[in-house]
Amino acid sequence: MWSNIGHKIKTLAKVICWIGIVLSVLVGIMAIATNGTLQSYGYTYNTGSNILTGILVIVLGVLGSWLGSLTMYGFGELVERAMNIDDKLSAKKPE
């Protein structure tokens, strides 16, 4: 469970990134599809306000997912490299 933890952190970062991207796109499409409507005196007006909201959700959601996972992936890379350095130093230790 605790072996090769750096690789596991990096894999988790990729999975979280893709889940965030997919959810952001789906929520953005749902916001665009519902399209803001305003009802007044028996008439229905399409305001289109949800189109901008949907586009912002898609763009900012994808960007946020990518940046968040980038940080986590970088941490996994640091852990992996630190373990490699530790292994090399342990192998060179004189008896």
Short mmCIF file of C-alpha atoms in Angstrom, two decimals:
data_model
loop_
_atom_site.label_atom_id
_atom_site.label_comp_id
_atom_site.label_asym_id
_atom_site.label_seq_id
_atom_site.Cartn_x
_atom_site.Cartn_y
_atom_site.Cartn_z
CA MET A 1 0.00 0.00 0.00
CA TRP A 2 2.77 2.44 0.86
CA SER A 3 5.23 1.34 -1.80
CA ASN A 4 5.64 3.55 -4.84
CA ILE A 5 3.47 6.27 -3.27
CA GLY A 6 4.78 8.96 -5.63
CA HIS A 7 3.37 7.13 -8.64
CA LYS A 8 0.05 6.66 -6.85
CA ILE A 9 -0.18 10.39 -6.06
CA LYS A 10 0.52 11.22 -9.70
CA THR A 11 -2.13 8.75 -10.90
CA LEU A 12 -4.66 10.17 -8.45
CA ALA A 13 -3.89 13.68 -9.73
CA LYS A 14 -4.62 12.57 -13.30
CA VAL A 15 -7.88 10.89 -12.30
CA ILE A 16 -9.07 13.91 -10.30
CA CYS A 17 -8.15 16.20 -13.19
CA TRP A 18 -10.20 14.21 -15.72
CA ILE A 19 -13.17 13.90 -13.37
CA GLY A 20 -13.10 17.66 -12.79
CA ILE A 21 -12.85 18.38 -16.52
CA VAL A 22 -15.73 16.07 -17.40
CA LEU A 23 -17.95 17.44 -14.62
CA SER A 24 -17.17 21.04 -15.56
CA VAL A 25 -18.09 20.42 -19.18
CA LEU A 26 -21.30 18.59 -18.23
CA VAL A 27 -22.43 21.28 -15.78
CA GLY A 28 -21.57 23.99 -18.31
CA ILE A 29 -23.56 22.26 -21.04
CA MET A 30 -26.49 21.83 -18.66
CA ALA A 31 -26.35 25.55 -17.82
CA ILE A 32 -26.31 26.46 -21.51
CA ALA A 33 -29.12 24.02 -22.32
CA THR A 34 -31.46 25.43 -19.67
CA ASN A 35 -30.96 28.97 -21.05
CA GLY A 36 -32.25 31.66 -18.73
CA THR A 37 -35.92 32.49 -19.23
CA LEU A 38 -37.91 35.37 -17.80
CA GLN A 39 -41.69 35.19 -17.58
CA SER A 40 -43.70 38.38 -17.37
CA TYR A 41 -47.41 38.95 -17.97
CA GLY A 42 -47.85 35.63 -19.74
CA TYR A 43 -44.89 36.14 -22.08
CA THR A 44 -41.63 34.22 -21.92
CA TYR A 45 -38.37 35.97 -22.76
CA ASN A 46 -35.06 34.23 -23.31
CA THR A 47 -32.44 36.25 -21.50
CA GLY A 48 -29.48 34.11 -22.58
CA SER A 49 -27.76 34.73 -19.26
CA ASN A 50 -27.05 31.05 -18.75
CA ILE A 51 -25.02 30.86 -21.94
CA LEU A 52 -22.32 33.10 -20.49
CA THR A 53 -22.55 31.28 -17.16
CA GLY A 54 -22.17 27.90 -18.89
CA ILE A 55 -19.15 29.04 -20.87
CA LEU A 56 -17.54 30.45 -17.73
CA VAL A 57 -18.22 27.21 -15.83
CA ILE A 58 -16.60 25.20 -18.61
CA VAL A 59 -13.52 27.42 -18.98
CA LEU A 60 -12.89 28.11 -15.30
CA GLY A 61 -13.76 24.55 -14.25
CA VAL A 62 -11.34 23.00 -16.73
CA LEU A 63 -8.63 25.50 -15.81
CA GLY A 64 -9.18 24.97 -12.07
CA SER A 65 -9.11 21.18 -12.41
CA TRP A 66 -5.91 21.32 -14.42
CA LEU A 67 -4.15 23.72 -12.03
CA GLY A 68 -5.22 21.75 -8.96
CA SER A 69 -4.03 18.48 -10.40
CA LEU A 70 -0.81 20.08 -11.61
CA THR A 71 0.07 20.93 -8.01
CA MET A 72 -0.75 17.42 -6.82
CA TYR A 73 1.16 15.85 -9.72
CA GLY A 74 4.20 17.99 -8.90
CA PHE A 75 4.06 16.81 -5.29
CA GLY A 76 3.95 13.19 -6.47
CA GLU A 77 6.97 13.86 -8.68
CA LEU A 78 8.86 15.33 -5.71
CA VAL A 79 8.05 12.29 -3.57
CA GLU A 80 9.17 9.94 -6.35
CA ARG A 81 12.47 11.75 -6.86
CA ALA A 82 13.15 11.96 -3.12
CA MET A 83 12.64 8.20 -2.86
CA ASN A 84 15.04 7.65 -5.79
CA ILE A 85 17.68 9.82 -4.11
CA ASP A 86 17.20 7.93 -0.84
CA ASP A 87 17.56 4.58 -2.61
CA LYS A 88 20.77 5.70 -4.34
CA LEU A 89 22.25 7.02 -1.10
CA SER A 90 21.35 3.82 0.74
CA ALA A 91 23.04 1.73 -1.95
CA LYS A 92 26.29 3.74 -1.72
CA LYS A 93 26.49 3.59 2.08
CA PRO A 94 29.77 1.92 3.15
CA GLU A 95 29.51 -1.08 5.41
#
